[in-house]
CSV table of C-alpha atoms and ligand atoms in Angstrom, one decimal:
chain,number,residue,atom,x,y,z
A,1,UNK,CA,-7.7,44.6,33.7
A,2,UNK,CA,-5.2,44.6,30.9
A,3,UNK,CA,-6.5,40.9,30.1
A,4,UNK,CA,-9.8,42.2,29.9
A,5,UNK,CA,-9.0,44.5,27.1
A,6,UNK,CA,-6.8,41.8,24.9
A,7,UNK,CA,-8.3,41.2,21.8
A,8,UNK,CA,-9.6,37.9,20.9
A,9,UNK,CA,-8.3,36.8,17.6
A,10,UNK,CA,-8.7,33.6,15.5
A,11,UNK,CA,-6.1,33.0,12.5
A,12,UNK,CA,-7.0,30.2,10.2
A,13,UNK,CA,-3.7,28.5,8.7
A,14,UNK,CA,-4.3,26.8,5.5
A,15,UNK,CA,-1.0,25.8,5.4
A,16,UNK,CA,-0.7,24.3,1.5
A,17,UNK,CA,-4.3,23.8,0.6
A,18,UNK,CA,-6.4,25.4,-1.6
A,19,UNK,CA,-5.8,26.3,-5.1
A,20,UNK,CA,-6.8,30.4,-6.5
A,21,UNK,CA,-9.9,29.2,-8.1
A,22,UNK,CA,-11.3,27.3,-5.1
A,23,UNK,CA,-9.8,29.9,-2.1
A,24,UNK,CA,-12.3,33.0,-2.6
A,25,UNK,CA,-15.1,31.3,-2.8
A,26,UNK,CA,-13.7,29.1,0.8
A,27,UNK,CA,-13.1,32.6,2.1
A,28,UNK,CA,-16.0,34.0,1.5
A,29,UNK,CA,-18.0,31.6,3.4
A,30,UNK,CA,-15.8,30.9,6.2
A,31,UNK,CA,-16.3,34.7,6.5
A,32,UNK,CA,-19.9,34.4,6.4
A,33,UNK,CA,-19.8,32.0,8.9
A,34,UNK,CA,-17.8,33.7,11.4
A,35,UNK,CA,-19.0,37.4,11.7
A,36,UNK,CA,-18.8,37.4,15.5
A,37,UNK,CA,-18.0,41.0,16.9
A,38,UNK,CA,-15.6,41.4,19.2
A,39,UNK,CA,-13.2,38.8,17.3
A,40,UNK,CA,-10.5,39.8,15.2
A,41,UNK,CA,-10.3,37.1,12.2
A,42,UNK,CA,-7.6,36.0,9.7
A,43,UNK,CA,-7.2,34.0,7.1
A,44,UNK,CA,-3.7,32.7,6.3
A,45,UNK,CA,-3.4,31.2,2.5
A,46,UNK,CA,-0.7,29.6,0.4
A,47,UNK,CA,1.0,32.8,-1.2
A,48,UNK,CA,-0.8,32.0,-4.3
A,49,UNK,CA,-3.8,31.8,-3.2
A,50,UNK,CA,-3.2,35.6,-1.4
A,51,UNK,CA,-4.9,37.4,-4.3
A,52,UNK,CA,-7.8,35.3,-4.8
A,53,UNK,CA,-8.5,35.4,-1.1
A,54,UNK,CA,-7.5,39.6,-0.5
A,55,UNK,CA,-10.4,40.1,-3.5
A,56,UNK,CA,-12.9,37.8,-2.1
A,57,UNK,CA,-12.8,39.1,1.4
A,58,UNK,CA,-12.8,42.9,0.2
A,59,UNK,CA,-16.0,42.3,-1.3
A,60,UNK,CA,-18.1,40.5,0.7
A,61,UNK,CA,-16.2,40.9,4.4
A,62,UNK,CA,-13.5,43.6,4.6
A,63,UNK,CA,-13.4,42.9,8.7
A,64,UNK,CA,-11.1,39.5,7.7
A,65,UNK,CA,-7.4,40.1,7.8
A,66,UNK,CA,-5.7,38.3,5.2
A,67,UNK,CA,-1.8,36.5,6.4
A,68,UNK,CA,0.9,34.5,4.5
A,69,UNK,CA,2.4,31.8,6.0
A,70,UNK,CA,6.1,32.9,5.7
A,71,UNK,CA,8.7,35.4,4.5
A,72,UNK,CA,12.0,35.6,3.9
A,73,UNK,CA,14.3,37.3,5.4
A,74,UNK,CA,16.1,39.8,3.1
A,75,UNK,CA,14.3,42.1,1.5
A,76,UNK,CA,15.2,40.9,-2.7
A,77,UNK,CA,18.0,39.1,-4.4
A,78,UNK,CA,19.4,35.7,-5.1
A,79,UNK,CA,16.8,33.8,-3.4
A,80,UNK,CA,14.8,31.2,-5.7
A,81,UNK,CA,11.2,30.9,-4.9
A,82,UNK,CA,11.2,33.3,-1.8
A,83,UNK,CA,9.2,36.3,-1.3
A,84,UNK,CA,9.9,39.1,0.6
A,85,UNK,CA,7.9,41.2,3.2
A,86,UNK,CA,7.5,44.1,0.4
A,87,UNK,CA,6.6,41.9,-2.2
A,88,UNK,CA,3.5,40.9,0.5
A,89,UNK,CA,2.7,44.7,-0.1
A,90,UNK,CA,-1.3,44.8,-1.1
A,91,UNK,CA,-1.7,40.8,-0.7
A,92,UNK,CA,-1.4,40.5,3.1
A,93,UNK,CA,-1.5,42.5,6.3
A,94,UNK,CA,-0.1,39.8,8.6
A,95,UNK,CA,2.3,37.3,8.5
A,96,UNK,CA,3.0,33.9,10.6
A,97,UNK,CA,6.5,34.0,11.2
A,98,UNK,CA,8.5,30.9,12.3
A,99,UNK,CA,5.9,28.0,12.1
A,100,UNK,CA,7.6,24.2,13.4
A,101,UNK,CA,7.0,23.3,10.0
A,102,UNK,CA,9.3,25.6,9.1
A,103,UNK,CA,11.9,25.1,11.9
A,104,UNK,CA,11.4,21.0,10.4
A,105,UNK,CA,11.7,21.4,7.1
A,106,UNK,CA,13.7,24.3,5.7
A,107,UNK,CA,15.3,24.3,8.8
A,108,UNK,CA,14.7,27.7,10.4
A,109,UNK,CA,16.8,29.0,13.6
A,110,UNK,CA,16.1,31.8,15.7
A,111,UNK,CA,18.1,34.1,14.7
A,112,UNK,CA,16.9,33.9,10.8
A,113,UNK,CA,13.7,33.9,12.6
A,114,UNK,CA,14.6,37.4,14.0
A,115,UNK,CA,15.6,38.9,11.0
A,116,UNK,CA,12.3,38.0,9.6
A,117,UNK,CA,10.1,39.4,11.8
A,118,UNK,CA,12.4,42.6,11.6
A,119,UNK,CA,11.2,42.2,7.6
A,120,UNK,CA,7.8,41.9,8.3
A,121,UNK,CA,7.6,44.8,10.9
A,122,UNK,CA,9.0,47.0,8.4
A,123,UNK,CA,7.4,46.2,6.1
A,124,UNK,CA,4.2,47.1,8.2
A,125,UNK,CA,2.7,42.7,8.5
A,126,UNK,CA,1.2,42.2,11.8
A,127,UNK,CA,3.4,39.0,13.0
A,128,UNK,CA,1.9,36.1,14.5
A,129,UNK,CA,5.2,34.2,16.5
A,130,UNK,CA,4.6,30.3,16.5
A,131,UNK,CA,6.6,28.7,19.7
A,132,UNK,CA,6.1,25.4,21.1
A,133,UNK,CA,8.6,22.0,21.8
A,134,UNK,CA,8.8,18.6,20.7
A,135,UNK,CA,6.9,16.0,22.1
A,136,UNK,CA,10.6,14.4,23.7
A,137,UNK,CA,11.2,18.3,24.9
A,138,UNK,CA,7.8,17.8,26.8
A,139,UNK,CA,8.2,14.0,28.1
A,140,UNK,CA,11.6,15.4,29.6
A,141,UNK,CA,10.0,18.5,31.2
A,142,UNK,CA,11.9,21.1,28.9
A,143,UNK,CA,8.6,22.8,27.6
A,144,UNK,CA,9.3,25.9,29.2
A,145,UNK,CA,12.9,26.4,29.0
A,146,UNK,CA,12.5,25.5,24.8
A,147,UNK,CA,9.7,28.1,24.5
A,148,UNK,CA,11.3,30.9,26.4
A,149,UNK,CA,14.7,30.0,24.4
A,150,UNK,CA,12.3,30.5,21.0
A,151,UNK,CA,10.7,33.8,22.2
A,152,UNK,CA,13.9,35.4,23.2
A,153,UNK,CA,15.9,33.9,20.2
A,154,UNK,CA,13.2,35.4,18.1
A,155,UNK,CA,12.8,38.7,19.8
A,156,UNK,CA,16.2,39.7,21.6
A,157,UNK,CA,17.4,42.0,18.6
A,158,UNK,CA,14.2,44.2,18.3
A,159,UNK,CA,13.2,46.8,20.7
A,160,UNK,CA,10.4,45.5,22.8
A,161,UNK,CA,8.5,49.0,22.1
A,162,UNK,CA,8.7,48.2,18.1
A,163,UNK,CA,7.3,44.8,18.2
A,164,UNK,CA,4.6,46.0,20.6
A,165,UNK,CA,3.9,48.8,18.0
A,166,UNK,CA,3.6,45.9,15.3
A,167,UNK,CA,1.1,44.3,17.7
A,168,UNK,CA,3.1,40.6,17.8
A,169,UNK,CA,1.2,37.9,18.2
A,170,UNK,CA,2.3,34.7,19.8
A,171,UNK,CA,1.1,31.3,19.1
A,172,UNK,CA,2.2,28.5,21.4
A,173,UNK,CA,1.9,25.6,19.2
A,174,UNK,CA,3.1,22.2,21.0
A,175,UNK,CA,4.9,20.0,17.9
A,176,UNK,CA,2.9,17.2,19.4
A,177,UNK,CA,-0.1,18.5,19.0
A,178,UNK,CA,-0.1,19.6,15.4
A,179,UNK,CA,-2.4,17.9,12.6
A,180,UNK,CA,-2.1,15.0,15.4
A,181,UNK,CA,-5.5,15.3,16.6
A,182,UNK,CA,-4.7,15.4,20.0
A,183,UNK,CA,-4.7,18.7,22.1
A,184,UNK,CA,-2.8,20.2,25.2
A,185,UNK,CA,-4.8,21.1,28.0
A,186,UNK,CA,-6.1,24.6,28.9
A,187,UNK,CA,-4.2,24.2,31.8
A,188,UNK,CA,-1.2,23.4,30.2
A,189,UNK,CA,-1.4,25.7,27.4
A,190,UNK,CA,-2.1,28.8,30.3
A,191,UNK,CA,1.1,27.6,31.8
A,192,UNK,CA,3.1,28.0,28.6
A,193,UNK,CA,1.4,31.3,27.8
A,194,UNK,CA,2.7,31.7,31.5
A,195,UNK,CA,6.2,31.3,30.7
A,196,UNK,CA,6.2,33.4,27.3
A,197,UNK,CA,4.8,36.1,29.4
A,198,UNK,CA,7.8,35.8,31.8
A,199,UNK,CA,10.3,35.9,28.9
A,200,UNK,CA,8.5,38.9,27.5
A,201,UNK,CA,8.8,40.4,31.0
A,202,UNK,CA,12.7,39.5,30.9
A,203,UNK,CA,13.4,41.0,27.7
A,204,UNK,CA,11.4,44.5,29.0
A,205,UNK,CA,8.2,44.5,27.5
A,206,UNK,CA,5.4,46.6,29.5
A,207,UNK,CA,3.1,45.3,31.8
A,208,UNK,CA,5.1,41.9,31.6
A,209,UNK,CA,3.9,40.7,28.6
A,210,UNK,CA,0.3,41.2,29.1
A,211,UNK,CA,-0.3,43.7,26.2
A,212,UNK,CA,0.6,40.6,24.0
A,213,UNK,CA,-1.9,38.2,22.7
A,214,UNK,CA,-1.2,34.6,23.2
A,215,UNK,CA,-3.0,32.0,20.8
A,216,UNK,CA,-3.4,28.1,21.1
A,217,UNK,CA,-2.8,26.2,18.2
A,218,UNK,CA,-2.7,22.1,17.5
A,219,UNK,CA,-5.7,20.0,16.7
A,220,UNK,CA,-8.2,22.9,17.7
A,221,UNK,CA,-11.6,22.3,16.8
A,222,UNK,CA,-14.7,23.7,17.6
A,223,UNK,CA,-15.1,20.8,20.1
A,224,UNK,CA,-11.7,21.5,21.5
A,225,UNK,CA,-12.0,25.5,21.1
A,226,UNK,CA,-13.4,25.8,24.9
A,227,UNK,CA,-11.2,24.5,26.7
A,228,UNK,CA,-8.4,26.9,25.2
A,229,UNK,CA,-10.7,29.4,25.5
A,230,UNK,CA,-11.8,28.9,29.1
A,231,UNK,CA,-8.3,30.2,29.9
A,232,UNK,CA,-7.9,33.7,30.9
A,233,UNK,CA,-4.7,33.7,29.8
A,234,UNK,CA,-5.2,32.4,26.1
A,235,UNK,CA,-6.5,35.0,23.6
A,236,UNK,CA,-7.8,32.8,20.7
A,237,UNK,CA,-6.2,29.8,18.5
A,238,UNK,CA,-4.2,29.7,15.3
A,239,UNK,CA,-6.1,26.7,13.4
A,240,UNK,CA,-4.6,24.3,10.8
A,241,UNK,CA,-7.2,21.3,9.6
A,242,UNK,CA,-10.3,22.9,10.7
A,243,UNK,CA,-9.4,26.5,8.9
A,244,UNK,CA,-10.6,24.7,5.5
A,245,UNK,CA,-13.6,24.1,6.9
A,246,UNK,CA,-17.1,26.8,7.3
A,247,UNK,CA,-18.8,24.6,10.0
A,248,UNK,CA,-15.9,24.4,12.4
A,249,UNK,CA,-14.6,27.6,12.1
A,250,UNK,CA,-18.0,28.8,12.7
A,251,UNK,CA,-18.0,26.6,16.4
A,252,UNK,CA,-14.2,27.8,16.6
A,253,UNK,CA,-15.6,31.5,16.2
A,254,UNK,CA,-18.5,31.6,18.2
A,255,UNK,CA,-16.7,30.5,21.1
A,256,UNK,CA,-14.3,32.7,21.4
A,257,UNK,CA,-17.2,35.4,20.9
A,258,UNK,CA,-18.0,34.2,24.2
A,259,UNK,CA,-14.8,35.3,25.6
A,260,UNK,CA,-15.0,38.5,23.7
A,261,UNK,CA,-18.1,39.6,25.1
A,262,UNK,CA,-16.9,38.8,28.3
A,263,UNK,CA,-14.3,40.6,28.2
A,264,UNK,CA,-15.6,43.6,26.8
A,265,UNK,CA,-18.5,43.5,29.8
A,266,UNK,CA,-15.3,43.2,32.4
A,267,UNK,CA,-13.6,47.0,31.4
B,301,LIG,P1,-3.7,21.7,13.1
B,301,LIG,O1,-4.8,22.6,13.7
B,301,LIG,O2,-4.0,21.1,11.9
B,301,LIG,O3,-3.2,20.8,14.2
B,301,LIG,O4,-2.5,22.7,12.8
B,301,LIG,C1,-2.2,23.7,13.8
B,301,LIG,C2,-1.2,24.6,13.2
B,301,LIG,O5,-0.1,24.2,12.9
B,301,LIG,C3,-1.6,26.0,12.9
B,301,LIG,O6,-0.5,26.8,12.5
Protein backbone atom coordinates (compact mmCIF):
# COMPACT_ATOMS: atom_id res chain seq x y z
CA UNK A 1 0.00 0.00 0.00
CA UNK A 2 2.82 2.30 1.00
CA UNK A 3 4.33 1.63 -2.60
CA UNK A 4 1.16 2.64 -4.05
CA UNK A 5 1.28 6.03 -2.68
CA UNK A 6 5.21 6.74 -3.56
CA UNK A 7 5.46 9.49 -5.72
CA UNK A 8 6.80 9.03 -9.09
CA UNK A 9 9.51 11.54 -9.82
CA UNK A 10 11.76 12.15 -12.87
CA UNK A 11 15.07 14.55 -12.26
CA UNK A 12 16.78 15.55 -15.37
CA UNK A 13 20.69 16.03 -14.71
CA UNK A 14 22.31 18.34 -17.07
CA UNK A 15 25.31 17.74 -15.55
CA UNK A 16 27.73 20.68 -17.39
CA UNK A 17 25.63 21.58 -20.38
CA UNK A 18 23.85 24.34 -21.23
CA UNK A 19 24.86 27.92 -21.13
CA UNK A 20 22.18 30.90 -19.34
CA UNK A 21 21.15 32.09 -22.70
CA UNK A 22 20.22 28.64 -24.16
CA UNK A 23 18.91 26.87 -20.62
CA UNK A 24 15.36 28.71 -20.30
CA UNK A 25 14.31 28.43 -23.43
CA UNK A 26 15.52 24.20 -23.06
CA UNK A 27 13.47 24.32 -19.95
CA UNK A 28 10.66 25.65 -21.08
CA UNK A 29 10.08 23.06 -23.63
CA UNK A 30 11.19 20.10 -21.83
CA UNK A 31 8.43 21.42 -19.54
CA UNK A 32 6.00 21.60 -22.22
CA UNK A 33 6.70 18.32 -23.16
CA UNK A 34 6.40 16.63 -20.00
CA UNK A 35 3.15 17.93 -18.21
CA UNK A 36 2.10 14.44 -17.04
CA UNK A 37 0.09 14.57 -13.75
CA UNK A 38 0.88 12.45 -11.25
CA UNK A 39 4.81 12.96 -11.90
CA UNK A 40 6.80 15.08 -9.92
CA UNK A 41 9.55 16.74 -12.37
CA UNK A 42 13.02 18.41 -11.96
CA UNK A 43 15.34 19.92 -13.65
CA UNK A 44 18.95 19.91 -12.45
CA UNK A 45 21.25 22.78 -14.22
CA UNK A 46 24.90 23.87 -13.99
CA UNK A 47 24.67 26.50 -11.04
CA UNK A 48 24.85 29.08 -13.53
CA UNK A 49 22.45 28.22 -15.48
CA UNK A 50 20.02 28.03 -11.96
CA UNK A 51 18.59 31.51 -12.71
CA UNK A 52 17.89 31.38 -16.22
CA UNK A 53 16.18 28.04 -15.69
CA UNK A 54 14.18 29.15 -12.00
CA UNK A 55 12.76 32.30 -14.33
CA UNK A 56 11.81 30.22 -17.31
CA UNK A 57 9.94 27.54 -15.38
CA UNK A 58 8.06 30.23 -13.10
CA UNK A 59 6.56 31.54 -16.07
CA UNK A 60 5.45 29.09 -18.24
CA UNK A 61 5.42 25.77 -15.72
CA UNK A 62 5.77 26.49 -12.01
CA UNK A 63 4.94 22.50 -11.37
CA UNK A 64 9.01 21.87 -12.42
CA UNK A 65 11.25 21.73 -9.44
CA UNK A 66 14.44 23.32 -10.13
CA UNK A 67 17.96 21.16 -8.50
CA UNK A 68 21.77 21.92 -8.46
CA UNK A 69 24.02 19.35 -8.99
CA UNK A 70 26.16 19.88 -5.80
CA UNK A 71 26.89 21.77 -2.56
CA UNK A 72 29.43 22.22 -0.36
CA UNK A 73 29.56 21.32 2.83
CA UNK A 74 30.13 24.31 5.07
CA UNK A 75 27.95 26.88 5.07
CA UNK A 76 30.60 30.11 3.82
CA UNK A 77 34.33 30.72 3.99
CA UNK A 78 37.64 29.97 2.50
CA UNK A 79 36.35 27.76 -0.18
CA UNK A 80 37.20 28.97 -3.85
CA UNK A 81 34.48 28.35 -6.36
CA UNK A 82 32.06 26.51 -3.86
CA UNK A 83 28.62 27.36 -3.07
CA UNK A 84 26.82 26.79 -0.23
CA UNK A 85 23.27 25.34 0.54
CA UNK A 86 22.11 29.10 1.61
CA UNK A 87 23.63 30.65 -1.27
CA UNK A 88 21.10 27.97 -3.29
CA UNK A 89 18.42 30.17 -1.38
CA UNK A 90 15.75 31.36 -4.37
CA UNK A 91 17.79 29.39 -7.24
CA UNK A 92 16.90 25.84 -6.28
CA UNK A 93 14.65 23.66 -4.18
CA UNK A 94 16.53 20.37 -4.45
CA UNK A 95 19.77 19.34 -4.60
CA UNK A 96 21.66 16.01 -5.91
CA UNK A 97 24.05 15.25 -3.34
CA UNK A 98 26.97 12.85 -3.78
CA UNK A 99 26.90 12.05 -7.61
CA UNK A 100 29.98 9.20 -8.76
CA UNK A 101 31.24 12.02 -10.67
CA UNK A 102 31.83 13.63 -7.75
CA UNK A 103 33.15 10.64 -5.64
CA UNK A 104 35.70 10.41 -9.14
CA UNK A 105 36.72 13.53 -9.57
CA UNK A 106 36.92 15.90 -6.46
CA UNK A 107 37.06 12.92 -4.57
CA UNK A 108 34.06 12.88 -2.32
CA UNK A 109 33.85 10.35 0.81
CA UNK A 110 30.95 9.57 2.80
CA UNK A 111 31.29 11.28 5.50
CA UNK A 112 31.86 14.84 3.57
CA UNK A 113 28.90 13.48 1.84
CA UNK A 114 27.00 13.53 5.17
CA UNK A 115 27.83 16.80 6.14
CA UNK A 116 26.37 17.89 2.96
CA UNK A 117 23.17 16.61 3.04
CA UNK A 118 23.02 17.90 6.69
CA UNK A 119 23.70 21.50 4.60
CA UNK A 120 21.10 20.96 2.27
CA UNK A 121 18.38 19.78 4.80
CA UNK A 122 18.93 22.90 6.59
CA UNK A 123 18.97 24.80 4.36
CA UNK A 124 15.45 23.44 3.38
CA UNK A 125 16.85 21.43 -0.62
CA UNK A 126 15.04 18.33 -1.12
CA UNK A 127 18.13 15.82 -1.50
CA UNK A 128 18.39 13.38 -4.17
CA UNK A 129 21.24 10.61 -2.70
CA UNK A 130 23.14 9.02 -5.84
CA UNK A 131 24.57 5.39 -4.82
CA UNK A 132 25.81 2.78 -7.03
CA UNK A 133 29.40 0.56 -7.47
CA UNK A 134 31.90 0.25 -9.98
CA UNK A 135 31.69 -2.00 -12.71
CA UNK A 136 34.85 -4.36 -10.92
CA UNK A 137 32.53 -3.87 -7.48
CA UNK A 138 29.79 -5.60 -9.68
CA UNK A 139 31.89 -8.33 -11.71
CA UNK A 140 33.02 -9.40 -8.01
CA UNK A 141 29.51 -9.48 -6.58
CA UNK A 142 30.10 -6.42 -4.08
CA UNK A 143 27.04 -4.38 -5.51
CA UNK A 144 25.16 -4.66 -2.44
CA UNK A 145 27.64 -4.47 0.29
CA UNK A 146 29.17 -0.94 -1.68
CA UNK A 147 25.65 0.48 -1.81
CA UNK A 148 24.51 -0.20 1.69
CA UNK A 149 28.23 1.02 2.84
CA UNK A 150 27.22 4.49 0.71
CA UNK A 151 23.69 4.87 2.15
CA UNK A 152 24.79 4.38 5.69
CA UNK A 153 28.03 6.35 5.27
CA UNK A 154 25.85 9.06 3.94
CA UNK A 155 23.01 8.89 6.33
CA UNK A 156 24.31 7.40 9.84
CA UNK A 157 24.79 11.01 11.48
CA UNK A 158 21.23 12.31 10.79
CA UNK A 159 18.12 11.27 12.45
CA UNK A 160 16.23 9.03 10.15
CA UNK A 161 12.90 11.17 11.09
CA UNK A 162 14.87 14.55 9.73
CA UNK A 163 15.85 13.11 6.44
CA UNK A 164 12.38 11.58 5.98
CA UNK A 165 11.05 15.21 6.81
CA UNK A 166 13.37 16.47 3.92
CA UNK A 167 11.74 13.87 1.72
CA UNK A 168 15.39 12.09 0.61
CA UNK A 169 15.59 10.76 -2.46
CA UNK A 170 17.85 7.97 -3.54
CA UNK A 171 19.12 7.32 -6.84
CA UNK A 172 20.92 4.06 -7.46
CA UNK A 173 23.16 4.93 -10.24
CA UNK A 174 25.51 1.76 -11.24
CA UNK A 175 29.17 3.64 -12.34
CA UNK A 176 28.93 1.24 -15.24
CA UNK A 177 26.04 2.39 -16.48
CA UNK A 178 26.54 6.11 -16.64
CA UNK A 179 26.79 8.08 -20.12
CA UNK A 180 27.86 4.35 -21.24
CA UNK A 181 24.77 3.58 -23.02
CA UNK A 182 24.23 0.54 -21.57
CA UNK A 183 21.54 -0.09 -18.74
CA UNK A 184 21.08 -2.44 -15.62
CA UNK A 185 18.11 -4.51 -15.62
CA UNK A 186 14.85 -3.80 -13.92
CA UNK A 187 15.50 -6.80 -12.14
CA UNK A 188 18.71 -5.82 -11.06
CA UNK A 189 18.02 -2.30 -10.33
CA UNK A 190 14.79 -3.67 -7.91
CA UNK A 191 17.34 -5.73 -6.24
CA UNK A 192 19.56 -2.82 -5.40
CA UNK A 193 16.56 -0.66 -4.42
CA UNK A 194 16.19 -3.97 -2.36
CA UNK A 195 19.19 -3.66 -0.43
CA UNK A 196 19.01 0.37 0.06
CA UNK A 197 15.67 -0.39 1.54
CA UNK A 198 17.26 -2.90 4.03
CA UNK A 199 20.02 -0.38 5.00
CA UNK A 200 17.29 2.16 5.52
CA UNK A 201 15.50 -0.38 7.62
CA UNK A 202 18.91 -0.91 9.62
CA UNK A 203 19.56 2.56 10.32
CA UNK A 204 15.52 2.89 11.75
CA UNK A 205 13.72 4.46 9.17
CA UNK A 206 9.73 3.68 9.27
CA UNK A 207 8.10 1.27 7.36
CA UNK A 208 11.72 -0.06 6.35
CA UNK A 209 12.50 2.25 3.93
CA UNK A 210 9.45 2.25 1.95
CA UNK A 211 8.43 5.97 2.52
CA UNK A 212 11.62 6.62 0.51
CA UNK A 213 11.68 7.02 -3.27
CA UNK A 214 14.24 5.09 -5.14
CA UNK A 215 15.17 6.30 -8.74
CA UNK A 216 17.20 4.52 -11.60
CA UNK A 217 19.70 6.35 -13.30
CA UNK A 218 22.46 5.37 -16.14
CA UNK A 219 21.79 5.42 -19.85
CA UNK A 220 17.89 5.85 -19.35
CA UNK A 221 16.02 6.71 -22.28
CA UNK A 222 12.69 6.76 -23.23
CA UNK A 223 13.34 3.23 -24.87
CA UNK A 224 14.96 2.10 -21.72
CA UNK A 225 12.46 4.08 -19.20
CA UNK A 226 10.02 0.80 -19.05
CA UNK A 227 11.86 -1.48 -17.95
CA UNK A 228 12.96 0.59 -14.79
CA UNK A 229 9.66 1.52 -14.59
CA UNK A 230 8.00 -1.89 -14.72
CA UNK A 231 9.50 -2.33 -11.30
CA UNK A 232 7.43 -1.87 -8.33
CA UNK A 233 10.08 -1.10 -6.48
CA UNK A 234 11.64 1.80 -8.58
CA UNK A 235 9.92 5.20 -8.38
CA UNK A 236 11.24 7.04 -11.41
CA UNK A 237 14.99 7.78 -12.99
CA UNK A 238 17.48 10.46 -12.51
CA UNK A 239 18.52 11.20 -16.39
CA UNK A 240 21.85 12.44 -17.63
CA UNK A 241 22.15 12.58 -21.80
CA UNK A 242 18.60 12.41 -22.49
CA UNK A 243 17.68 15.37 -19.83
CA UNK A 244 18.97 17.86 -22.83
CA UNK A 245 16.70 16.51 -24.88
CA UNK A 246 12.38 17.52 -25.33
CA UNK A 247 11.57 14.31 -27.29
CA UNK A 248 13.06 11.77 -24.90
CA UNK A 249 12.12 13.27 -21.81
CA UNK A 250 8.77 13.43 -23.14
CA UNK A 251 8.90 9.24 -23.80
CA UNK A 252 10.87 9.22 -20.26
CA UNK A 253 7.82 11.20 -18.81
CA UNK A 254 4.99 9.62 -20.19
CA UNK A 255 5.99 6.35 -19.04
CA UNK A 256 6.34 6.85 -15.78
CA UNK A 257 2.80 8.61 -16.01
CA UNK A 258 1.84 5.16 -16.56
CA UNK A 259 3.03 4.06 -13.26
CA UNK A 260 1.65 7.08 -11.67
CA UNK A 261 -1.75 6.49 -12.68
CA UNK A 262 -1.41 3.15 -11.62
CA UNK A 263 -0.58 3.85 -8.60
CA UNK A 264 -2.92 6.39 -7.78
CA UNK A 265 -5.90 3.78 -9.06
CA UNK A 266 -4.28 1.05 -6.44
CA UNK A 267 -4.93 3.44 -2.96
P1 LIG B 1 23.33 9.23 -18.24
O1 LIG B 1 21.83 9.14 -18.28
O2 LIG B 1 23.91 10.17 -19.23
O3 LIG B 1 23.94 7.86 -18.26
O4 LIG B 1 23.70 9.85 -16.80
C1 LIG B 1 23.09 9.35 -15.68
C2 LIG B 1 23.44 10.20 -14.53
O5 LIG B 1 24.58 10.25 -14.12
C3 LIG B 1 22.38 11.03 -13.94
O6 LIG B 1 22.81 11.62 -12.76
Amino acid sequence: MIQAMREVIVAGNWKMHTVPAEAGQLARTIAARTRIPGVTRVICPPYTSLAAVGAALAEHDPDVGVGAQNVHHELQGAYTGEVSAPMLAGLAGWVIVCHSERRRDAGETDALIGRKLQRAIEAGLRPILCVGELLAEREAGQQETVVSRQVRGALADQAPATLEAARLVIAYEPVWAIGTGRTASGRDAAAMAAAIRATLTELGFTDGGERVPVLYGGSVTSASMDEFMAEPSIDGALVGGASLKPDEMAGIVTRAGLTATARAGSV
